[in-house]
mmCIF file of C-alpha atoms in Angstrom:
data_model
loop_
_atom_site.group_PDB
_atom_site.id
_atom_site.type_symbol
_atom_site.label_atom_id
_atom_site.label_comp_id
_atom_site.label_asym_id
_atom_site.label_seq_id
_atom_site.Cartn_x
_atom_site.Cartn_y
_atom_site.Cartn_z
ATOM 1 C CA MET A 220 0.000 0.000 0.000
ATOM 2 C CA ALA A 221 1.388 3.371 -1.009
ATOM 3 C CA SER A 222 2.183 5.677 1.896
ATOM 4 C CA ALA A 223 0.175 8.849 2.295
ATOM 5 C CA ASP A 224 1.559 12.061 0.860
ATOM 6 C CA PRO A 225 3.696 13.901 3.470
ATOM 7 C CA GLY A 226 1.867 17.165 2.742
ATOM 8 C CA VAL A 227 -1.516 15.553 3.394
ATOM 9 C CA ARG A 228 -0.259 13.972 6.609
ATOM 10 C CA SER A 229 1.149 17.290 7.767
ATOM 11 C CA GLN A 230 -2.145 19.047 7.009
ATOM 12 C CA LEU A 231 -4.103 16.416 8.935
ATOM 13 C CA THR A 232 -1.687 16.714 11.852
ATOM 14 C CA TRP A 233 -2.169 20.487 12.019
ATOM 15 C CA ARG A 234 -5.956 20.089 11.863
ATOM 16 C CA VAL A 235 -5.912 17.588 14.715
ATOM 17 C CA LEU A 236 -3.602 19.855 16.717
ATOM 18 C CA LEU A 237 -5.820 22.885 16.113
ATOM 19 C CA TRP A 238 -8.918 20.931 17.109
ATOM 20 C CA HIS A 239 -7.266 19.783 20.317
ATOM 21 C CA LEU A 240 -6.211 23.353 21.098
ATOM 22 C CA VAL A 241 -9.785 24.559 20.669
ATOM 23 C CA LEU A 242 -11.100 21.787 22.908
ATOM 24 C CA SER A 243 -8.410 22.477 25.516
ATOM 25 C CA ALA A 244 -9.245 26.199 25.541
ATOM 26 C CA THR A 245 -12.938 25.399 25.976
ATOM 27 C CA VAL A 246 -12.193 23.083 28.894
ATOM 28 C CA VAL A 247 -9.999 25.739 30.543
ATOM 29 C CA VAL A 248 -12.779 28.343 30.263
ATOM 30 C CA LEU A 249 -15.369 25.969 31.728
ATOM 31 C CA LEU A 250 -13.095 24.874 34.552
ATOM 32 C CA PHE A 251 -12.266 28.509 35.332
ATOM 33 C CA ALA A 252 -15.981 29.298 35.714
ATOM 34 C CA VAL A 253 -16.486 26.318 38.031
ATOM 35 C CA ALA A 254 -13.383 27.160 40.081
ATOM 36 C CA TRP A 255 -14.445 30.814 40.377
ATOM 37 C CA ALA A 256 -17.907 29.795 41.646
ATOM 38 C CA VAL A 257 -16.499 27.382 44.238
ATOM 39 C CA LEU A 258 -13.802 29.773 45.453
ATOM 40 C CA THR A 259 -16.272 32.664 45.674
ATOM 41 C CA SER A 260 -18.642 30.533 47.735
ATOM 42 C CA LEU A 261 -15.768 30.081 50.222
ATOM 43 C CA ARG A 262 -15.110 33.803 50.645
ATOM 44 C CA PRO A 263 -16.632 35.809 53.534
ATOM 45 C CA ALA A 264 -19.791 37.787 52.792
ATOM 46 C CA SER A 265 -17.864 41.078 53.123
ATOM 47 C CA ALA A 266 -15.328 40.042 50.488
ATOM 48 C CA VAL A 267 -17.369 38.091 47.946
ATOM 49 C CA PHE A 268 -16.362 40.366 45.059
ATOM 50 C CA GLY A 269 -12.894 41.153 46.327
ATOM 51 C CA LEU A 270 -9.707 40.024 44.640
ATOM 52 C CA GLU A 271 -7.453 40.038 47.669
ATOM 53 C CA PRO A 272 -6.706 36.634 49.214
ATOM 54 C CA VAL A 273 -8.743 35.867 52.333
ATOM 55 C CA ALA A 274 -9.099 32.908 54.638
ATOM 56 C CA PRO A 275 -11.752 30.474 53.289
ATOM 57 C CA THR A 276 -14.913 30.094 55.287
ATOM 58 C CA LEU A 277 -17.905 27.761 55.229
ATOM 59 C CA GLU A 278 -20.373 30.360 56.488
ATOM 60 C CA HIS A 279 -22.350 30.390 53.232
ATOM 61 C CA TYR A 280 -22.643 26.594 53.212
ATOM 62 C CA ALA A 281 -23.685 26.530 56.866
ATOM 63 C CA ARG A 282 -26.361 29.155 56.220
ATOM 64 C CA VAL A 283 -27.647 27.304 53.160
ATOM 65 C CA LEU A 284 -27.861 23.992 55.014
ATOM 66 C CA GLN A 285 -29.677 25.607 57.931
ATOM 67 C CA ARG A 286 -32.152 27.859 56.125
ATOM 68 C CA TRP A 287 -32.540 26.346 52.654
ATOM 69 C CA PRO A 288 -34.407 23.022 52.142
ATOM 70 C CA VAL A 289 -31.546 21.346 50.316
ATOM 71 C CA ALA A 290 -32.692 17.764 50.826
ATOM 72 C CA THR A 291 -36.276 18.492 49.735
ATOM 73 C CA LEU A 292 -35.306 20.413 46.610
ATOM 74 C CA VAL A 293 -32.612 17.940 45.564
ATOM 75 C CA GLY A 294 -34.979 15.029 46.187
ATOM 76 C CA ASN A 295 -37.776 16.600 44.115
ATOM 77 C CA THR A 296 -35.379 17.433 41.293
ATOM 78 C CA PHE A 297 -33.800 13.980 41.325
ATOM 79 C CA VAL A 298 -37.198 12.273 41.142
ATOM 80 C CA MET A 299 -38.223 14.509 38.233
ATOM 81 C CA ALA A 300 -34.957 14.129 36.294
ATOM 82 C CA ALA A 301 -34.690 10.385 36.884
ATOM 83 C CA GLY A 302 -38.348 9.829 36.005
ATOM 84 C CA VAL A 303 -38.088 11.786 32.760
ATOM 85 C CA ALA A 304 -34.790 10.102 31.831
ATOM 86 C CA LEU A 305 -36.188 6.617 32.513
ATOM 87 C CA GLY A 306 -39.403 7.346 30.647
ATOM 88 C CA GLN A 307 -37.668 8.771 27.589
ATOM 89 C CA VAL A 308 -35.192 5.882 27.483
ATOM 90 C CA VAL A 309 -38.034 3.326 27.621
ATOM 91 C CA ILE A 310 -39.971 5.172 24.916
ATOM 92 C CA GLY A 311 -36.820 5.553 22.813
ATOM 93 C CA CYS A 312 -35.866 1.878 23.052
ATOM 94 C CA LEU A 313 -39.349 0.615 22.219
ATOM 95 C CA ALA A 314 -39.820 3.084 19.370
ATOM 96 C CA ALA A 315 -36.352 2.452 17.921
ATOM 97 C CA TYR A 316 -36.820 -1.324 17.961
ATOM 98 C CA ALA A 317 -40.279 -1.047 16.422
ATOM 99 C CA LEU A 318 -39.166 1.321 13.670
ATOM 100 C CA VAL A 319 -36.128 -0.744 12.707
ATOM 101 C CA HIS A 320 -37.337 -4.347 13.125
ATOM 102 C CA LEU A 321 -41.148 -4.335 13.200
ATOM 103 C CA ALA A 322 -42.219 -1.491 10.900
ATOM 104 C CA PRO A 323 -39.269 -0.533 8.675
ATOM 105 C CA ARG A 324 -41.541 0.832 5.918
ATOM 106 C CA GLY A 325 -42.934 3.501 8.208
ATOM 107 C CA ARG A 326 -39.547 4.485 9.568
ATOM 108 C CA ARG A 327 -38.712 7.301 7.167
ATOM 109 C CA PRO A 328 -41.895 9.391 7.556
ATOM 110 C CA VAL A 329 -41.925 8.888 11.332
ATOM 111 C CA LEU A 330 -38.298 9.921 11.658
ATOM 112 C CA ALA A 331 -38.927 12.900 9.399
ATOM 113 C CA LEU A 332 -41.785 14.052 11.625
ATOM 114 C CA MET A 333 -39.650 13.590 14.730
ATOM 115 C CA THR A 334 -36.827 15.587 13.170
ATOM 116 C CA VAL A 335 -39.222 18.403 12.346
ATOM 117 C CA SER A 336 -40.586 18.310 15.898
ATOM 118 C CA LEU A 337 -37.127 19.160 17.216
ATOM 119 C CA ALA A 338 -37.483 22.581 15.601
ATOM 120 C CA ILE A 339 -40.586 23.350 17.689
ATOM 121 C CA PRO A 340 -39.545 25.321 20.802
ATOM 122 C CA PRO A 341 -40.653 23.646 24.046
ATOM 123 C CA GLN A 342 -42.256 26.925 25.151
ATOM 124 C CA ALA A 343 -44.816 26.541 22.367
ATOM 125 C CA LEU A 344 -46.197 23.442 24.128
ATOM 126 C CA ILE A 345 -46.307 24.922 27.622
ATOM 127 C CA VAL A 346 -49.942 26.086 27.471
ATOM 128 C CA PRO A 347 -51.549 22.788 26.312
ATOM 129 C CA GLN A 348 -49.317 20.806 28.676
ATOM 130 C CA TYR A 349 -50.262 23.037 31.598
ATOM 131 C CA LEU A 350 -53.982 22.793 30.801
ATOM 132 C CA MET A 351 -53.737 19.011 30.569
ATOM 133 C CA ALA A 352 -51.878 18.781 33.875
ATOM 134 C CA THR A 353 -54.337 21.024 35.711
ATOM 135 C CA ARG A 354 -57.376 19.119 34.421
ATOM 136 C CA LEU A 355 -55.802 15.859 35.550
ATOM 137 C CA GLY A 356 -55.062 17.299 38.991
ATOM 138 C CA TRP A 357 -51.295 17.049 38.609
ATOM 139 C CA LEU A 358 -50.316 20.423 40.071
ATOM 140 C CA ASN A 359 -47.582 20.129 42.699
ATOM 141 C CA SER A 360 -47.103 16.422 42.025
ATOM 142 C CA GLU A 361 -44.467 14.078 40.624
ATOM 143 C CA ALA A 362 -46.795 13.084 37.775
ATOM 144 C CA GLY A 363 -47.127 16.716 36.723
ATOM 145 C CA LEU A 364 -43.366 17.181 36.733
ATOM 146 C CA ILE A 365 -42.607 13.977 34.817
ATOM 147 C CA VAL A 366 -45.390 12.799 32.488
ATOM 148 C CA PRO A 367 -45.815 15.905 30.259
ATOM 149 C CA GLN A 368 -42.069 15.979 29.607
ATOM 150 C CA LEU A 369 -42.164 12.476 28.168
ATOM 151 C CA GLY A 370 -43.719 13.963 25.044
ATOM 152 C CA SER A 371 -40.350 15.433 24.082
ATOM 153 C CA SER A 372 -38.707 12.055 23.453
ATOM 154 C CA ALA A 373 -37.965 12.676 19.780
ATOM 155 C CA LEU A 374 -34.221 13.165 20.303
ATOM 156 C CA ALA A 375 -33.937 9.956 22.331
ATOM 157 C CA VAL A 376 -35.778 8.034 19.616
ATOM 158 C CA LEU A 377 -33.624 9.457 16.828
ATOM 159 C CA VAL A 378 -30.375 8.649 18.625
ATOM 160 C CA LEU A 379 -31.410 5.117 19.548
ATOM 161 C CA VAL A 380 -32.761 4.385 16.063
ATOM 162 C CA GLN A 381 -29.313 5.048 14.609
ATOM 163 C CA HIS A 382 -27.704 2.686 17.117
ATOM 164 C CA VAL A 383 -30.277 -0.057 16.534
ATOM 165 C CA ARG A 384 -29.746 0.207 12.769
ATOM 166 C CA ALA A 385 -25.985 -0.173 13.303
ATOM 167 C CA LEU A 386 -26.404 -3.484 15.139
ATOM 168 C CA PRO A 387 -25.750 -6.704 13.180
ATOM 169 C CA VAL A 388 -28.984 -8.045 11.739
ATOM 170 C CA SER A 389 -27.745 -11.642 11.979
ATOM 171 C CA ALA A 390 -28.087 -11.770 15.775
ATOM 172 C CA ALA A 391 -31.753 -10.709 15.731
ATOM 173 C CA GLU A 392 -32.501 -13.016 12.808
ATOM 174 C CA ALA A 393 -30.872 -15.967 14.562
ATOM 175 C CA ALA A 394 -32.965 -15.327 17.662
ATOM 176 C CA ARG A 395 -36.148 -15.206 15.574
ATOM 177 C CA LEU A 396 -35.249 -18.463 13.831
ATOM 178 C CA ASP A 397 -34.835 -20.046 17.263
ATOM 179 C CA GLY A 398 -38.427 -19.094 18.051
ATOM 180 C CA ALA A 399 -37.805 -15.976 20.137
ATOM 181 C CA LEU A 400 -40.680 -13.539 20.393
ATOM 182 C CA PRO A 401 -40.128 -9.855 19.488
ATOM 183 C CA ARG A 402 -39.997 -8.839 23.165
ATOM 184 C CA GLU A 403 -37.410 -11.563 23.804
ATOM 185 C CA VAL A 404 -35.280 -10.343 20.898
ATOM 186 C CA LEU A 405 -35.500 -6.816 22.280
ATOM 187 C CA TRP A 406 -34.635 -7.828 25.840
ATOM 188 C CA HIS A 407 -31.909 -10.417 25.193
ATOM 189 C CA VAL A 408 -30.311 -9.215 21.940
ATOM 190 C CA VAL A 409 -30.936 -5.528 21.273
ATOM 191 C CA LEU A 410 -30.881 -3.927 24.729
ATOM 192 C CA PRO A 411 -27.568 -5.469 25.891
ATOM 193 C CA ALA A 412 -25.867 -4.069 22.783
ATOM 194 C CA LEU A 413 -27.472 -0.658 23.333
ATOM 195 C CA ARG A 414 -26.098 -0.102 26.836
ATOM 196 C CA PRO A 415 -23.610 2.635 25.817
ATOM 197 C CA ALA A 416 -26.252 4.520 23.820
ATOM 198 C CA ILE A 417 -28.861 4.104 26.563
ATOM 199 C CA ALA A 418 -26.457 5.444 29.186
ATOM 200 C CA ALA A 419 -25.546 8.435 27.002
ATOM 201 C CA VAL A 420 -29.180 9.307 26.297
ATOM 202 C CA ALA A 421 -30.128 8.880 29.960
ATOM 203 C CA VAL A 422 -27.344 11.209 31.126
ATOM 204 C CA LEU A 423 -28.228 13.827 28.514
ATOM 205 C CA VAL A 424 -31.924 13.798 29.407
ATOM 206 C CA PHE A 425 -31.174 13.730 33.143
ATOM 207 C CA ILE A 426 -28.932 16.801 33.026
ATOM 208 C CA THR A 427 -31.282 18.705 30.716
ATOM 209 C CA THR A 428 -34.266 17.982 32.960
ATOM 210 C CA TRP A 429 -32.316 18.812 36.123
ATOM 211 C CA ASN A 430 -31.577 22.280 34.746
ATOM 212 C CA ASP A 431 -35.163 22.920 33.608
ATOM 213 C CA TYR A 432 -36.692 26.065 35.080
ATOM 214 C CA LEU A 433 -39.896 27.073 33.312
ATOM 215 C CA TRP A 434 -41.947 23.876 33.609
ATOM 216 C CA PRO A 435 -41.318 23.276 37.346
ATOM 217 C CA LEU A 436 -42.069 26.950 37.966
ATOM 218 C CA LEU A 437 -45.517 26.532 36.407
ATOM 219 C CA ILE A 438 -46.495 23.056 37.549
ATOM 220 C CA ALA A 439 -44.971 22.971 41.062
ATOM 221 C CA PRO A 440 -44.851 26.508 42.486
ATOM 222 C CA ARG A 441 -45.322 25.332 46.072
ATOM 223 C CA ALA A 442 -42.054 25.439 48.031
ATOM 224 C CA ALA A 443 -42.384 21.853 49.305
ATOM 225 C CA ASP A 444 -42.850 20.435 45.777
ATOM 226 C CA THR A 445 -40.604 22.602 43.633
ATOM 227 C CA THR A 446 -37.128 21.895 42.280
ATOM 228 C CA VAL A 447 -33.589 23.146 42.719
ATOM 229 C CA GLN A 448 -33.668 25.716 39.926
ATOM 230 C CA ILE A 449 -36.733 27.405 41.409
ATOM 231 C CA GLY A 450 -35.246 27.239 44.884
ATOM 232 C CA LEU A 451 -32.075 29.023 43.757
ATOM 233 C CA SER A 452 -34.154 32.064 42.845
ATOM 234 C CA GLN A 453 -34.798 32.576 46.567
ATOM 235 C CA PHE A 454 -31.306 34.051 46.860
ATOM 236 C CA THR A 455 -32.264 36.866 44.472
ATOM 237 C CA THR A 456 -34.727 39.268 46.110
ATOM 238 C CA ALA A 457 -35.773 42.897 45.856
ATOM 239 C CA GLU A 458 -33.687 43.689 48.950
ATOM 240 C CA GLY A 459 -30.503 42.381 47.335
ATOM 241 C CA ASN A 460 -28.750 39.325 46.015
ATOM 242 C CA ASP A 461 -27.006 36.842 48.270
ATOM 243 C CA TYR A 462 -24.291 35.793 45.850
ATOM 244 C CA GLY A 463 -22.319 33.851 48.428
ATOM 245 C CA GLY A 464 -25.332 31.769 49.404
ATOM 246 C CA LEU A 465 -26.381 31.394 45.764
ATOM 247 C CA LEU A 466 -23.003 30.020 44.708
ATOM 248 C CA ALA A 467 -22.818 27.757 47.762
ATOM 249 C CA ALA A 468 -26.284 26.357 47.018
ATOM 250 C CA ALA A 469 -25.440 25.956 43.334
ATOM 251 C CA THR A 470 -22.255 24.080 44.232
ATOM 252 C CA LEU A 471 -24.091 21.728 46.588
ATOM 253 C CA THR A 472 -26.865 21.008 44.104
ATOM 254 C CA SER A 473 -24.362 20.298 41.329
ATOM 255 C CA LEU A 474 -22.889 17.346 43.206
ATOM 256 C CA PRO A 475 -25.714 14.893 42.296
ATOM 257 C CA ILE A 476 -25.256 15.690 38.598
ATOM 258 C CA LEU A 477 -21.518 15.114 38.900
ATOM 259 C CA LEU A 478 -22.101 11.806 40.662
ATOM 260 C CA VAL A 479 -24.599 10.615 38.046
ATOM 261 C CA TYR A 480 -22.213 11.557 35.245
ATOM 262 C CA LEU A 481 -19.264 9.762 36.860
ATOM 263 C CA VAL A 482 -21.283 6.578 37.404
ATOM 264 C CA ALA A 483 -22.738 6.625 33.889
ATOM 265 C CA SER A 484 -19.410 7.397 32.215
ATOM 266 C CA ARG A 485 -17.856 4.374 33.911
ATOM 267 C CA GLN A 486 -20.692 2.171 32.660
ATOM 268 C CA ILE A 487 -20.309 3.506 29.126
ATOM 269 C CA THR A 488 -16.564 2.789 29.147
ATOM 270 C CA GLU A 489 -17.077 -0.752 30.463
ATOM 271 C CA ALA A 490 -19.801 -1.452 27.892
ATOM 272 C CA PHE A 491 -17.589 -0.292 25.003
ATOM 273 C CA MET A 492 -14.703 -2.408 26.285
ATOM 274 C CA GLN A 493 -16.911 -5.493 26.567
ATOM 275 C CA ARG A 494 -18.309 -4.936 23.091
ATOM 276 C CA GLY A 495 -14.842 -4.483 21.615
ATOM 277 C CA ALA A 496 -13.678 -7.719 23.220
ATOM 278 C CA ARG A 497 -16.309 -9.791 21.456
#
């Protein structure tokens, strides 16, 4: 095989280097923002915006833990985010399997409609969703926080359809020839191979739902039933903004997201390694 032209290899090397530099700069900017928030939350209230070095203090964290319902807000948000992530993953897996293996002729128009639906802003659906939730008596409830958001599963379906299509057809066909039912093919053949994709979709939906503000504000305005993002607004009042407490609360409530990401990333890595070893 003829070796690649040195000029082409050099050009590719510079492109890869430039891309890595851009990614590295982006990571540095993001890490700087996170470090600034954490360090500012450790500064005394009288020196929150100062630049001079001061002794770190936990006064903001102590005040947040004493006066702010951290456990309640984090629990409500976790239930909402986990429920929406689980629901969208289930819908995505079932829809992807059906579109690829059970109804391949209807796949193209359905996927086209789902792609178009991604262009519809979620705010355009707020009014009908809110009316439906109120008529069903779902205000200030887990069902109101979770069920209406399952309608925005188009992205999960589109991602999982591509992964199901990339799977070898021979495995599913062999299972069918052995007399396996469609649900058995899905459970024993398709889902095990989709673990990396399922984990990625679940993490994406979980983080997006965790950071949602508008829907929880409408459907769960009561303090005992609301979520973290609504609770953080309590640090911004007409009398002034408690930036130290706000950053301390934001840091505390970011820990569950970090934990979920670390756990899921480990599962994704293990699943890819197991698949590559086959």
